[in-house]
Short mmCIF file of C-alpha atoms in Angstrom, two decimals:
data_model
loop_
_atom_site.label_atom_id
_atom_site.label_comp_id
_atom_site.label_asym_id
_atom_site.label_seq_id
_atom_site.Cartn_x
_atom_site.Cartn_y
_atom_site.Cartn_z
CA MET A 16 151.74 68.20 94.52
CA SER A 17 151.31 68.73 98.28
CA ALA A 18 153.15 71.43 100.20
CA GLN A 19 155.01 68.74 102.16
CA SER A 20 156.19 66.90 99.05
CA GLN A 21 157.28 70.16 97.42
CA GLN A 22 159.23 71.03 100.58
CA ASN A 23 160.96 67.64 100.39
CA ASN A 24 161.69 68.28 96.71
CA ASN A 25 163.19 71.69 97.52
CA PHE A 26 165.52 70.06 100.06
CA ALA A 27 166.58 67.47 97.48
CA LEU A 28 167.19 70.21 94.92
CA SER A 29 169.42 72.07 97.37
CA VAL A 30 171.47 68.89 97.87
CA LEU A 31 171.84 68.49 94.11
CA THR A 32 173.54 71.89 93.84
CA THR A 33 176.65 70.24 95.33
CA LEU A 34 176.56 67.61 92.58
CA PHE A 35 176.50 70.26 89.86
CA PHE A 36 179.27 72.23 91.56
CA MET A 37 181.61 69.23 91.52
CA MET A 38 180.78 68.35 87.90
CA GLY A 39 181.68 71.87 86.83
CA PHE A 40 184.86 72.04 88.88
CA ILE A 41 186.27 68.74 87.63
CA THR A 42 185.34 69.35 83.99
CA CYS A 43 186.85 72.84 83.95
CA MET A 44 190.12 71.58 85.43
CA ASN A 45 190.73 70.11 81.96
CA ASP A 46 191.28 73.67 80.70
CA ILE A 47 194.27 73.89 83.05
CA LEU A 48 195.55 70.42 82.17
CA ILE A 49 195.58 71.17 78.42
CA PRO A 50 198.19 73.97 78.36
CA HIS A 51 200.08 72.31 81.24
CA LEU A 52 200.47 68.91 79.56
CA LYS A 53 200.84 70.46 76.09
CA GLU A 54 204.00 72.20 77.27
CA ILE A 55 205.37 69.21 79.22
CA PHE A 56 204.87 66.60 76.49
CA LYS A 57 205.51 69.02 73.57
CA LEU A 58 202.09 68.35 72.03
CA SER A 59 200.41 69.89 68.99
CA TYR A 60 196.99 71.52 69.46
CA THR A 61 195.35 68.37 68.08
CA GLN A 62 197.25 66.10 70.48
CA ALA A 63 196.52 68.38 73.45
CA MET A 64 192.83 68.26 72.62
CA LEU A 65 192.93 64.49 73.19
CA ILE A 66 192.43 65.43 76.86
CA GLN A 67 188.94 66.65 76.00
CA PHE A 68 188.50 63.82 73.49
CA CYS A 69 189.11 61.11 76.13
CA PHE A 70 187.08 62.94 78.76
CA PHE A 71 184.05 63.51 76.57
CA THR A 72 184.25 60.22 74.66
CA ALA A 73 183.13 58.69 77.96
CA TYR A 74 179.77 60.34 77.30
CA ALA A 75 179.47 58.50 73.98
CA VAL A 76 180.45 55.14 75.44
CA MET A 77 178.89 55.26 78.91
CA SER A 78 175.77 57.47 78.80
CA ILE A 79 173.21 54.95 77.52
CA PRO A 80 174.46 52.16 79.84
CA MET A 81 174.40 54.65 82.72
CA GLY A 82 170.85 55.65 81.76
CA LYS A 83 169.76 52.02 82.00
CA LEU A 84 171.56 51.72 85.33
CA VAL A 85 169.72 54.75 86.70
CA GLU A 86 166.38 53.26 85.61
CA LYS A 87 167.21 50.17 87.71
CA VAL A 88 168.86 51.65 90.82
CA GLY A 89 167.14 55.05 90.95
CA TYR A 90 168.38 58.60 90.69
CA LYS A 91 169.78 58.84 94.23
CA ASN A 92 171.90 55.69 93.91
CA GLY A 93 173.03 56.89 90.50
CA VAL A 94 174.35 60.08 92.10
CA ILE A 95 176.22 58.08 94.77
CA GLY A 96 177.75 55.78 92.15
CA GLY A 97 178.80 58.75 90.05
CA PHE A 98 180.68 60.34 92.96
CA LEU A 99 182.51 57.08 93.71
CA ILE A 100 183.55 56.34 90.11
CA ALA A 101 184.78 59.91 89.68
CA ALA A 102 186.79 59.52 92.91
CA VAL A 103 188.51 56.42 91.47
CA GLY A 104 189.47 58.40 88.36
CA CYS A 105 190.96 61.18 90.50
CA LEU A 106 192.96 58.65 92.54
CA LEU A 107 194.44 57.24 89.32
CA PHE A 108 196.09 60.58 88.58
CA TYR A 109 198.69 59.72 91.21
CA PRO A 110 200.11 56.64 89.41
CA ALA A 111 199.55 58.38 86.04
CA ALA A 112 201.83 61.23 87.11
CA GLY A 113 204.33 58.74 88.54
CA SER A 114 204.53 56.95 85.19
CA HIS A 115 205.27 60.20 83.26
CA SER A 116 203.03 58.86 80.48
CA TYR A 117 200.53 60.98 78.55
CA PRO A 118 198.41 57.94 77.45
CA ILE A 119 198.01 56.84 81.09
CA PHE A 120 196.83 60.34 81.99
CA LEU A 121 194.20 59.99 79.25
CA GLY A 122 193.05 56.64 80.65
CA ALA A 123 192.62 58.12 84.13
CA LEU A 124 190.62 60.97 82.61
CA PHE A 125 188.29 58.49 80.88
CA ILE A 126 187.47 56.77 84.19
CA LEU A 127 187.00 60.11 85.93
CA ALA A 128 184.71 61.20 83.11
CA SER A 129 182.65 57.99 83.42
CA GLY A 130 181.75 59.03 86.96
CA ILE A 131 180.78 62.50 85.73
CA VAL A 132 178.62 60.85 83.04
CA LEU A 133 176.67 58.96 85.71
CA LEU A 134 176.24 62.19 87.69
CA GLN A 135 174.92 63.95 84.57
CA VAL A 136 172.57 61.13 83.59
CA ALA A 137 171.11 60.92 87.10
CA GLY A 138 171.31 64.58 88.12
CA ASN A 139 169.73 66.48 85.23
CA PRO A 140 166.44 64.52 85.00
CA TYR A 141 166.32 64.32 88.80
CA VAL A 142 166.13 68.12 88.87
CA THR A 143 163.52 68.42 86.10
CA LEU A 144 161.29 65.79 87.72
CA LEU A 145 161.51 67.41 91.17
CA ALA A 146 160.88 70.93 89.84
CA LYS A 147 157.45 72.56 89.93
CA PRO A 148 155.48 71.84 86.72
CA GLY A 149 156.25 74.52 84.14
CA LYS A 150 159.39 75.63 85.98
CA GLU A 151 161.75 72.89 84.76
CA SER A 152 164.00 75.15 82.66
CA ALA A 153 164.21 77.87 85.29
CA THR A 154 164.94 75.38 88.10
CA LEU A 155 167.61 73.46 86.18
CA THR A 156 169.19 76.76 85.09
CA LEU A 157 169.31 78.01 88.69
CA ILE A 158 170.90 74.83 90.02
CA GLN A 159 173.37 74.70 87.14
CA ALA A 160 174.45 78.21 88.10
CA PHE A 161 176.39 76.49 90.86
CA ASN A 162 178.04 74.37 88.16
CA SER A 163 179.15 77.66 86.61
CA LEU A 164 180.32 78.97 89.99
CA ALA A 165 182.68 75.98 90.09
CA THR A 166 183.91 76.62 86.55
CA MET A 167 184.73 80.19 87.55
CA ILE A 168 186.69 79.06 90.62
CA ALA A 169 188.48 76.13 88.98
CA PRO A 170 190.83 77.96 86.53
CA PRO A 171 192.62 80.29 89.00
CA LEU A 172 192.63 77.67 91.77
CA GLY A 173 193.82 74.97 89.38
CA ALA A 174 196.50 77.28 87.98
CA MET A 175 197.70 78.05 91.50
CA LEU A 176 197.90 74.35 92.40
CA ILE A 177 199.13 72.88 89.10
CA PHE A 178 201.17 75.48 87.22
CA VAL A 179 204.75 75.60 88.53
CA ASP A 180 207.75 77.81 87.86
CA ALA A 181 209.15 77.59 84.32
CA THR A 182 212.51 76.52 85.77
CA ALA A 183 210.99 73.41 87.39
CA SER A 184 212.00 70.01 86.04
CA GLU A 185 209.68 67.90 83.89
CA ALA A 186 209.18 65.49 86.80
CA GLU A 187 208.14 68.34 89.13
CA ARG A 188 205.71 69.74 86.57
CA ILE A 189 204.04 66.38 85.98
CA SER A 190 203.80 65.53 89.69
CA SER A 191 202.14 68.88 90.43
CA VAL A 192 198.78 67.35 89.46
CA GLN A 193 198.91 64.60 92.09
CA ILE A 194 197.92 66.41 95.30
CA PRO A 195 195.03 68.46 93.78
CA TYR A 196 193.40 65.32 92.34
CA LEU A 197 193.91 63.33 95.56
CA GLY A 198 192.05 66.12 97.35
CA LEU A 199 189.23 65.97 94.81
CA ALA A 200 188.99 62.18 95.32
CA GLY A 201 188.61 62.57 99.07
CA PHE A 202 185.90 65.20 98.72
CA LEU A 203 183.95 63.10 96.20
CA ILE A 204 183.98 60.10 98.55
CA LEU A 205 182.73 62.33 101.37
CA LEU A 206 179.86 63.57 99.17
CA ALA A 207 178.87 59.99 98.31
CA VAL A 208 178.63 59.17 102.03
CA VAL A 209 176.58 62.30 102.78
CA VAL A 210 174.08 61.64 99.96
CA LYS A 211 173.72 58.02 101.09
CA MET A 212 172.74 59.19 104.58
CA LEU A 213 170.10 61.66 103.36
CA HIS A 214 166.46 60.81 102.62
CA LEU A 215 165.68 62.07 99.11
CA PRO A 216 162.43 61.69 97.09
CA ASP A 217 162.02 58.86 94.56
CA ALA A 218 161.74 60.67 91.23
CA ARG A 219 160.82 57.46 89.39
CA LYS A 220 157.32 57.64 90.93
CA ILE A 221 156.94 61.21 89.65
CA ALA A 222 157.96 60.09 86.15
CA GLU A 223 155.41 57.26 86.17
CA GLU A 224 152.64 59.70 87.17
CA GLU A 225 153.63 62.04 84.33
CA THR A 226 153.42 59.16 81.84
CA GLU A 227 149.90 58.31 83.00
CA HIS A 228 148.78 61.87 82.30
CA ASN A 229 150.34 62.10 78.82
CA HIS A 230 148.40 59.37 77.00
CA ASP A 231 150.48 60.02 73.84
CA GLY A 232 150.75 56.35 72.83
CA LYS A 233 154.53 56.44 72.44
CA THR A 234 156.29 53.13 73.07
CA SER A 235 159.92 54.24 72.64
CA VAL A 236 161.92 57.30 73.62
CA TRP A 237 163.20 57.49 70.02
CA GLN A 238 159.68 58.34 68.85
CA TYR A 239 160.03 61.80 70.39
CA LYS A 240 161.52 63.97 67.62
CA HIS A 241 162.11 66.94 69.89
CA MET A 242 164.28 64.71 72.10
CA VAL A 243 166.42 63.60 69.14
CA LEU A 244 166.84 67.17 67.87
CA GLY A 245 167.57 68.30 71.42
CA ALA A 246 170.32 65.70 71.74
CA ALA A 247 171.94 67.14 68.59
CA ALA A 248 171.68 70.62 70.11
CA ILE A 249 173.44 69.39 73.25
CA PHE A 250 176.20 67.97 71.02
CA CYS A 251 176.67 71.36 69.40
CA TYR A 252 176.45 73.36 72.62
CA VAL A 253 178.92 71.30 74.65
CA GLY A 254 181.27 71.05 71.68
CA ALA A 255 181.31 74.82 71.16
CA GLU A 256 181.63 75.69 74.84
CA VAL A 257 184.43 73.20 75.50
CA ALA A 258 186.34 74.11 72.33
CA ILE A 259 186.28 77.81 73.17
CA GLY A 260 187.23 77.23 76.81
CA SER A 261 189.99 74.79 75.87
CA LEU A 262 191.66 77.19 73.44
CA MET A 263 191.01 80.35 75.46
CA ILE A 264 194.38 80.43 77.25
CA ASN A 265 196.19 79.86 73.95
CA VAL A 266 194.11 82.55 72.23
CA LEU A 267 194.87 85.03 75.00
CA GLU A 268 198.55 84.19 74.66
CA VAL A 269 198.63 84.59 70.87
CA ALA A 270 196.06 87.39 70.42
CA ALA A 271 196.61 89.40 73.60
CA GLY A 272 200.13 88.46 74.70
CA LEU A 273 199.10 87.06 78.09
CA ASN A 274 200.99 84.29 79.90
CA HIS A 275 199.29 81.08 81.05
CA THR A 276 198.68 82.21 84.63
CA THR A 277 197.09 85.50 83.56
CA GLY A 278 195.17 83.67 80.87
CA ALA A 279 193.78 81.28 83.50
CA PHE A 280 192.45 84.30 85.40
CA TYR A 281 190.64 85.58 82.32
CA LEU A 282 189.36 82.07 81.63
CA SER A 283 187.54 82.36 84.96
CA VAL A 284 185.80 85.42 83.50
CA TYR A 285 184.53 83.24 80.64
CA TRP A 286 183.12 80.64 83.04
CA GLY A 287 182.04 83.31 85.54
CA GLY A 288 179.92 84.90 82.83
CA ALA A 289 178.07 81.59 82.54
CA MET A 290 177.38 81.66 86.28
CA VAL A 291 176.00 85.20 86.21
CA GLY A 292 173.97 84.41 83.09
CA ARG A 293 172.38 81.38 84.74
CA PHE A 294 171.31 83.27 87.83
CA ILE A 295 169.82 85.98 85.63
CA GLY A 296 168.32 83.45 83.24
CA SER A 297 166.59 81.45 85.97
CA ALA A 298 164.71 84.63 86.91
CA MET A 299 164.09 85.82 83.36
CA MET A 300 162.58 82.51 82.26
CA ASN A 301 159.75 83.07 84.69
CA LYS A 302 158.73 85.91 82.35
CA ILE A 303 160.18 84.91 78.96
CA ALA A 304 159.54 81.58 77.20
CA PRO A 305 162.67 79.38 77.52
CA ASN A 306 162.91 78.75 73.75
CA LYS A 307 162.85 82.50 73.01
CA TYR A 308 165.54 83.15 75.60
CA LEU A 309 167.62 80.35 74.07
CA ALA A 310 167.20 81.80 70.57
CA PHE A 311 168.32 85.26 71.71
CA ASN A 312 171.46 83.83 73.34
CA ALA A 313 172.25 81.75 70.25
CA VAL A 314 172.14 84.88 68.07
CA ALA A 315 174.45 86.64 70.54
CA THR A 316 177.04 83.84 70.48
CA ILE A 317 177.00 83.68 66.68
CA THR A 318 177.59 87.42 66.52
CA LEU A 319 180.43 87.36 69.06
CA THR A 320 182.35 84.50 67.39
CA ILE A 321 182.16 86.27 64.03
CA ILE A 322 183.41 89.53 65.61
CA ALA A 323 186.29 87.64 67.29
CA ILE A 324 187.39 86.18 63.95
CA LEU A 325 187.07 89.42 61.96
CA ALA A 326 188.87 91.50 64.61
CA GLY A 327 191.99 89.38 64.07
CA GLY A 328 193.24 89.61 67.64
CA GLY A 329 193.72 92.17 70.36
CA PHE A 330 191.22 93.62 72.84
CA ILE A 331 188.11 93.09 70.68
CA THR A 332 188.84 89.41 69.99
CA MET A 333 189.68 88.77 73.64
CA TRP A 334 186.48 90.25 75.09
CA SER A 335 184.24 88.92 72.33
CA LEU A 336 185.28 85.37 73.22
CA LEU A 337 185.10 85.99 76.97
CA LEU A 338 181.54 87.37 76.67
CA ILE A 339 180.38 84.17 74.97
CA GLY A 340 180.46 82.54 78.41
CA PHE A 341 177.59 84.79 79.55
CA PHE A 342 175.39 83.82 76.61
CA ASN A 343 176.31 80.12 76.87
CA SER A 344 174.87 80.21 80.38
CA ILE A 345 171.32 78.96 79.94
CA MET A 346 171.89 76.77 76.89
CA PHE A 347 172.49 73.34 78.45
CA PRO A 348 169.68 73.41 81.04
CA THR A 349 167.22 74.99 78.62
CA ILE A 350 167.98 72.56 75.79
CA PHE A 351 167.84 69.62 78.22
CA SER A 352 164.50 70.62 79.73
CA LEU A 353 162.94 71.35 76.31
CA ALA A 354 164.24 68.02 74.96
CA THR A 355 162.90 65.97 77.90
CA LYS A 356 159.59 67.79 78.33
CA GLY A 357 156.63 65.43 78.56
CA LEU A 358 158.66 62.20 78.33
CA GLY A 359 157.44 60.73 81.65
CA LYS A 360 158.80 57.23 82.22
CA PHE A 361 161.15 57.69 79.25
CA THR A 362 162.97 60.56 80.99
CA GLY A 363 165.78 58.36 82.33
CA ALA A 364 166.42 56.76 78.94
CA ALA A 365 166.26 60.17 77.25
CA SER A 366 168.81 61.52 79.70
CA GLY A 367 171.18 58.71 78.71
CA ILE A 368 170.75 59.53 75.03
CA ILE A 369 171.09 63.28 75.53
CA CYS A 370 174.15 62.86 77.72
CA THR A 371 175.68 60.68 74.99
CA ALA A 372 175.51 63.80 72.85
CA ILE A 373 177.86 65.53 75.29
CA VAL A 374 180.50 63.68 73.24
CA GLY A 375 180.42 66.91 71.25
CA GLY A 376 182.93 68.04 73.85
CA ALA A 377 185.28 65.36 72.52
CA ILE A 378 184.75 65.84 68.80
CA VAL A 379 184.30 69.58 68.23
CA PRO A 380 187.48 70.66 70.10
CA VAL A 381 189.58 68.17 68.12
CA VAL A 382 187.99 69.40 64.86
CA GLN A 383 188.74 72.99 65.84
CA GLY A 384 192.24 71.98 66.94
CA PHE A 385 192.80 70.51 63.46
CA PHE A 386 191.73 73.74 61.77
CA ALA A 387 193.80 75.78 64.27
CA ASP A 388 196.89 73.81 63.21
CA HIS A 389 196.17 74.19 59.47
CA ILE A 390 194.39 77.52 58.87
CA GLY A 391 195.07 79.53 62.01
CA LEU A 392 193.84 79.74 65.60
CA LEU A 393 191.36 82.61 65.23
CA VAL A 394 189.89 81.47 61.90
CA SER A 395 189.19 78.06 63.47
CA PHE A 396 186.42 79.67 65.53
CA PHE A 397 184.10 79.24 62.55
CA VAL A 398 183.58 75.72 63.99
CA PRO A 399 181.72 76.84 67.15
CA THR A 400 179.85 79.40 65.03
CA LEU A 401 178.29 76.54 63.05
CA CYS A 402 177.35 74.83 66.31
CA TYR A 403 175.51 77.91 67.56
CA LEU A 404 173.62 78.18 64.26
CA TYR A 405 172.13 74.72 64.88
CA ILE A 406 171.14 75.71 68.43
CA LEU A 407 169.28 78.67 66.94
CA PHE A 408 167.36 76.22 64.73
CA PHE A 409 166.43 74.06 67.74
CA ALA A 410 165.27 77.11 69.71
CA THR A 411 163.00 78.29 66.90
CA LYS A 412 161.81 75.07 65.23
CA GLY A 413 163.28 71.87 66.60
CA TYR A 414 161.94 71.99 70.17
CA LYS A 415 158.33 71.75 68.88
CA ALA A 416 158.91 69.08 66.21
CA ASP A 417 156.42 66.69 67.84
CA GLU A 418 153.76 69.40 68.06
CA GLN A 419 154.11 70.08 64.34
CA THR A 420 153.63 66.40 63.44
CA ALA A 421 150.97 65.57 66.04
#
């Protein structure tokens, strides 16, 4: 790769940080919507988790079609389309709030999530293909740190904009979501225009060159076992992270006696830990093999969830769960880069499949919500513990499945 082309790639990577920031901000706003709408509509934990179910089900339904779309229109146009679809979803929050209907809110969330799906499918492989060879995990981790920066900012800002005084009427509490999401829509449209005006490299050419060098004889993306196992790891990771984040405010209320506004502040600590961990991880993975770093973090999250359950509440439970954010930090980018390594022209299709697995964010929280309703909130954290155990398997064995059978 020439110095000029690498310089162009570095510029493109800097532009993509904005994409990851917006994905993180919008996704984490769900953690504010859950307790807000749960209280307004008098929902059970299971019903409240339908917010995450509808949002992340979009990954199951839309990821593979979006992957095929990206293969046709290119990564840059995929990013532009993702911004615009997400903007439409944000705009629909206005009539959803006006209707005072929980199902209509869920429909608007699905459309918003479809735009985020396209951003994920186009953005993640775009970064790995533009990164220096051998630095894919470190580069994607660094850029996703800005995703985590957004998730740290979103809870307190969202709480300030959406949470209203307890004496407010139901109509006032529902309508409080309108202006924040209109603002998000406007910013997303602006980003789409800016990206359209910029000259960014064509990553499809890079993928074709990688395929020519592989000579592995594969004719389908499904023939790569490490990709399939990596997709399952993404399912587990997103499911665990979203479930913990979604129930965090409720846990802090029950286990530590904090109100929703204070809980939203501490939720930003959870997501802020992910940001700090990604900045540190992007540097550490220049010295430590990504799979080893992933395995260490998986062991840490398993340990912390078990401590949180056994402590039974209070200070230890609170900080054990908050610290999980730090160790979650490098999981998504590291799993993604390990799962797509060496796929060449199949990278776009693999991204669609892997992003389908983000549906874990729809299924795992609802499963944990079910157990929270029936066996207790803290005990239900055995669900994310099982997810982290699988990630440990992928980090030690699964990522090299094709090497073992070659």
